[in-house]
Amino acid sequence: MPTALCDAGRSHKLDGLLGFRRAAIAGSIVIPATSAFGGLSENHLMTSAPRLDLRPGVSEPVVLMISRREVEGADLASVLSRLKVFLATREDAWRYRGQMTLVVDGYNNDPRELVDIPEVRALLRRLEAEWPYWAFFFNQVDDSIKLLLSCVAGCRFLGNGAVEMDADLVAGAMARAFSGMNVVFDRFDFPEDELELMSRGFVEVLQQAGMG
């Protein structure tokens, strides 16, 4: 079974976070598990290669915060309940396409990277399986896609964020991601050229991460 090694991305610790917290409150929709913002672990922007024009930027940022309580309680239902609003109307789905950042809250004092925490991996695998629209909403700028797919398609977790990827699992996750995109585009009759742009950007993210 073919494998590849990738770095799942490193999470923010508390020191670099205050600006992010202010920006999130002032300029984005935040969908937290609770009203508290303490203890975020957020993903760094990907800086290994410049972003090309075919990858849409973020103009209406949305932060999906998953709490440590939800992770340790395997409470995916609470997470899914907060995501229903994004498919409630055609306007909402269109406005927030490619705008969502995945954040896991509460692990600042844990020396492990998020991908090295078994409970985080387990919940994110279930999120990928039970919310097939994530690739439509996740942005293509930061490490949200990379973190999720590292949890879903990793076969060995080597520490410090290094993950050995299973090519078959990556292919399966990609197929489900494209299917989820297609469902949203078909449901709301969105333009085909936007689907092509989003799909190409998604593939580019995977290629730059060494997954595609």
CSV table of C-alpha atoms in Angstrom, one decimal:
chain,number,residue,atom,x,y,z
A,1,MET,CA,0.0,0.0,0.0
A,2,PRO,CA,1.8,3.2,-1.1
A,3,THR,CA,2.6,5.8,1.5
A,4,ALA,CA,4.0,9.3,1.7
A,5,LEU,CA,5.4,11.4,4.5
A,6,CYS,CA,3.9,14.8,5.2
A,7,ASP,CA,4.0,17.4,8.0
A,8,ALA,CA,0.4,18.0,9.2
A,9,GLY,CA,1.2,21.6,10.2
A,10,ARG,CA,2.0,23.0,13.6
A,11,SER,CA,-0.6,24.5,15.9
A,12,HIS,CA,-0.5,27.9,17.5
A,13,LYS,CA,0.2,28.1,21.2
A,14,LEU,CA,-0.9,31.0,23.4
A,15,ASP,CA,1.9,33.4,22.5
A,16,GLY,CA,0.8,34.2,19.0
A,17,LEU,CA,-2.9,34.0,19.6
A,18,LEU,CA,-4.1,37.4,20.9
A,19,GLY,CA,-4.1,39.1,17.5
A,20,PHE,CA,-6.0,36.1,16.1
A,21,ARG,CA,-8.6,36.3,18.9
A,22,ARG,CA,-9.2,40.0,18.3
A,23,ALA,CA,-9.4,39.5,14.5
A,24,ALA,CA,-11.8,36.6,15.0
A,25,ILE,CA,-14.1,38.7,17.2
A,26,ALA,CA,-13.9,41.8,15.1
A,27,GLY,CA,-14.0,40.5,11.6
A,28,SER,CA,-15.4,37.0,11.4
A,29,ILE,CA,-18.1,34.7,12.5
A,30,VAL,CA,-16.9,32.5,15.3
A,31,ILE,CA,-18.8,29.3,16.0
A,32,PRO,CA,-17.3,28.1,19.3
A,33,ALA,CA,-18.3,25.2,21.5
A,34,THR,CA,-18.8,27.6,24.4
A,35,SER,CA,-18.5,31.3,24.9
A,36,ALA,CA,-15.0,31.1,26.2
A,37,PHE,CA,-12.0,31.7,23.9
A,38,GLY,CA,-9.3,30.5,26.2
A,39,GLY,CA,-6.9,27.8,25.2
A,40,LEU,CA,-7.2,27.9,21.4
A,41,SER,CA,-4.9,25.8,19.2
A,42,GLU,CA,-5.1,27.3,15.7
A,43,ASN,CA,-3.4,26.2,12.5
A,44,HIS,CA,-0.5,28.3,11.0
A,45,LEU,CA,-0.9,29.7,7.6
A,46,MET,CA,0.8,27.6,5.0
A,47,THR,CA,4.0,29.3,3.9
A,48,SER,CA,5.9,26.7,2.0
A,49,ALA,CA,4.8,28.1,-1.4
A,50,PRO,CA,3.0,31.2,-2.5
A,51,ARG,CA,-0.8,31.0,-3.0
A,52,LEU,CA,-1.8,30.9,-6.6
A,53,ASP,CA,-4.8,32.8,-8.0
A,54,LEU,CA,-6.7,29.6,-8.6
A,55,ARG,CA,-7.0,29.2,-4.8
A,56,PRO,CA,-9.7,31.5,-3.4
A,57,GLY,CA,-8.8,33.8,-0.6
A,58,VAL,CA,-10.7,34.4,2.6
A,59,SER,CA,-13.1,37.4,2.7
A,60,GLU,CA,-15.8,36.3,5.2
A,61,PRO,CA,-13.8,34.3,7.7
A,62,VAL,CA,-15.6,31.7,9.8
A,63,VAL,CA,-13.9,29.9,12.7
A,64,LEU,CA,-15.2,26.4,13.6
A,65,MET,CA,-14.0,25.9,17.1
A,66,ILE,CA,-14.0,22.3,18.5
A,67,SER,CA,-13.5,22.2,22.3
A,68,ARG,CA,-11.4,19.9,24.3
A,69,ARG,CA,-14.6,18.8,26.1
A,70,GLU,CA,-16.1,17.8,22.8
A,71,VAL,CA,-12.9,16.0,21.7
A,72,GLU,CA,-12.6,14.0,25.0
A,73,GLY,CA,-16.4,13.3,25.1
A,74,ALA,CA,-16.4,12.3,21.4
A,75,ASP,CA,-19.3,14.8,21.1
A,76,LEU,CA,-19.6,15.2,17.3
A,77,ALA,CA,-23.3,15.9,17.6
A,78,SER,CA,-22.6,19.2,19.2
A,79,VAL,CA,-20.2,20.2,16.4
A,80,LEU,CA,-22.6,19.1,13.6
A,81,SER,CA,-25.4,21.1,15.2
A,82,ARG,CA,-23.4,24.3,14.8
A,83,LEU,CA,-22.8,23.5,11.1
A,84,LYS,CA,-26.4,23.2,10.0
A,85,VAL,CA,-26.8,27.0,9.5
A,86,PHE,CA,-24.3,27.0,6.6
A,87,LEU,CA,-26.5,25.0,4.4
A,88,ALA,CA,-29.7,26.6,5.6
A,89,THR,CA,-30.0,28.9,2.6
A,90,ARG,CA,-28.5,29.3,-0.9
A,91,GLU,CA,-27.2,32.7,0.1
A,92,ASP,CA,-25.4,31.4,3.3
A,93,ALA,CA,-23.8,28.5,1.5
A,94,TRP,CA,-22.5,30.8,-1.3
A,95,ARG,CA,-21.3,33.5,1.1
A,96,TYR,CA,-19.2,31.1,3.2
A,97,ARG,CA,-17.8,28.8,0.6
A,98,GLY,CA,-14.1,28.4,1.2
A,99,GLN,CA,-14.1,30.6,4.3
A,100,MET,CA,-14.0,28.2,7.2
A,101,THR,CA,-11.0,27.6,9.5
A,102,LEU,CA,-10.8,24.5,11.7
A,103,VAL,CA,-9.7,25.3,15.3
A,104,VAL,CA,-9.3,22.8,18.1
A,105,ASP,CA,-9.5,24.5,21.5
A,106,GLY,CA,-7.9,23.6,24.8
A,107,TYR,CA,-4.5,22.0,24.0
A,108,ASN,CA,-2.1,25.0,24.5
A,109,ASN,CA,-0.4,23.3,27.4
A,110,ASP,CA,-0.2,19.9,25.7
A,111,PRO,CA,3.3,19.5,24.1
A,112,ARG,CA,1.9,17.3,21.3
A,113,GLU,CA,0.7,18.6,17.9
A,114,LEU,CA,-3.0,18.2,17.3
A,115,VAL,CA,-2.5,15.4,14.8
A,116,ASP,CA,-0.5,13.4,17.4
A,117,ILE,CA,-3.5,13.3,19.9
A,118,PRO,CA,-5.6,10.2,19.3
A,119,GLU,CA,-8.8,11.7,20.6
A,120,VAL,CA,-8.4,14.6,18.2
A,121,ARG,CA,-7.8,12.3,15.3
A,122,ALA,CA,-10.8,10.2,16.2
A,123,LEU,CA,-13.2,13.1,16.3
A,124,LEU,CA,-11.9,14.7,13.1
A,125,ARG,CA,-12.2,11.4,11.3
A,126,ARG,CA,-15.8,11.2,12.3
A,127,LEU,CA,-16.3,14.9,11.2
A,128,GLU,CA,-15.0,14.0,7.7
A,129,ALA,CA,-17.2,11.0,7.5
A,130,GLU,CA,-20.4,12.6,8.8
A,131,TRP,CA,-20.2,16.1,7.3
A,132,PRO,CA,-19.2,15.6,3.7
A,133,TYR,CA,-19.5,19.3,2.8
A,134,TRP,CA,-16.3,20.3,4.6
A,135,ALA,CA,-14.3,20.7,1.4
A,136,PHE,CA,-16.9,23.2,0.1
A,137,PHE,CA,-16.5,25.4,3.3
A,138,PHE,CA,-12.9,24.9,4.4
A,139,ASN,CA,-10.6,27.6,3.2
A,140,GLN,CA,-7.6,26.8,1.0
A,141,VAL,CA,-5.2,29.1,2.6
A,142,ASP,CA,-4.4,27.8,6.1
A,143,ASP,CA,-3.7,24.2,7.4
A,144,SER,CA,-7.3,23.3,8.0
A,145,ILE,CA,-7.6,20.9,5.1
A,146,LYS,CA,-4.1,19.5,5.8
A,147,LEU,CA,-4.9,18.8,9.5
A,148,LEU,CA,-8.2,17.1,8.7
A,149,LEU,CA,-6.8,14.8,6.0
A,150,SER,CA,-3.8,14.0,8.0
A,151,CYS,CA,-6.1,12.6,10.7
A,152,VAL,CA,-8.3,10.8,8.1
A,153,ALA,CA,-5.6,9.3,5.9
A,154,GLY,CA,-2.6,9.0,8.1
A,155,CYS,CA,-1.4,5.5,8.8
A,156,ARG,CA,1.5,6.2,11.1
A,157,PHE,CA,1.9,9.2,13.4
A,158,LEU,CA,5.6,9.8,14.0
A,159,GLY,CA,5.5,12.7,16.5
A,160,ASN,CA,6.1,16.4,16.1
A,161,GLY,CA,3.3,16.6,13.5
A,162,ALA,CA,4.9,14.2,11.0
A,163,VAL,CA,2.5,11.8,9.5
A,164,GLU,CA,2.9,8.8,7.1
A,165,MET,CA,0.0,9.0,4.7
A,166,ASP,CA,-1.8,6.1,3.1
A,167,ALA,CA,-2.3,6.8,-0.6
A,168,ASP,CA,-5.5,4.7,-0.8
A,169,LEU,CA,-7.0,6.5,2.2
A,170,VAL,CA,-6.0,9.9,0.6
A,171,ALA,CA,-7.8,8.9,-2.6
A,172,GLY,CA,-10.9,7.8,-0.7
A,173,ALA,CA,-11.0,11.1,1.2
A,174,MET,CA,-10.5,13.1,-2.0
A,175,ALA,CA,-13.4,11.3,-3.7
A,176,ARG,CA,-15.7,12.0,-0.7
A,177,ALA,CA,-14.6,15.6,-0.7
A,178,PHE,CA,-15.4,16.1,-4.4
A,179,SER,CA,-18.7,14.3,-3.9
A,180,GLY,CA,-19.6,16.7,-1.1
A,181,MET,CA,-18.7,19.7,-3.2
A,182,ASN,CA,-20.9,18.4,-6.0
A,183,VAL,CA,-23.8,17.9,-3.7
A,184,VAL,CA,-23.7,21.5,-2.6
A,185,PHE,CA,-23.3,22.9,-6.1
A,186,ASP,CA,-26.1,20.7,-7.4
A,187,ARG,CA,-28.5,21.5,-4.5
A,188,PHE,CA,-28.2,25.2,-5.0
A,189,ASP,CA,-27.4,25.3,-8.7
A,190,PHE,CA,-24.2,27.2,-8.3
A,191,PRO,CA,-22.1,28.0,-11.4
A,192,GLU,CA,-19.9,25.2,-12.8
A,193,ASP,CA,-16.9,27.5,-13.3
A,194,GLU,CA,-16.8,28.1,-9.5
A,195,LEU,CA,-16.9,24.3,-8.9
A,196,GLU,CA,-13.9,23.9,-11.2
A,197,LEU,CA,-12.0,26.7,-9.5
A,198,MET,CA,-12.7,25.2,-6.0
A,199,SER,CA,-11.7,21.7,-7.2
A,200,ARG,CA,-8.4,22.8,-8.7
A,201,GLY,CA,-7.6,24.8,-5.6
A,202,PHE,CA,-8.3,21.8,-3.4
A,203,VAL,CA,-6.0,19.6,-5.5
A,204,GLU,CA,-3.3,22.3,-5.3
A,205,VAL,CA,-3.5,22.3,-1.5
A,206,LEU,CA,-3.0,18.5,-1.4
A,207,GLN,CA,-0.1,18.7,-3.8
A,208,GLN,CA,1.7,21.4,-1.8
A,209,ALA,CA,1.2,19.3,1.3
A,210,GLY,CA,2.7,16.2,-0.4
A,211,MET,CA,-0.7,14.4,-0.3
A,212,GLY,CA,-1.8,14.7,-3.9
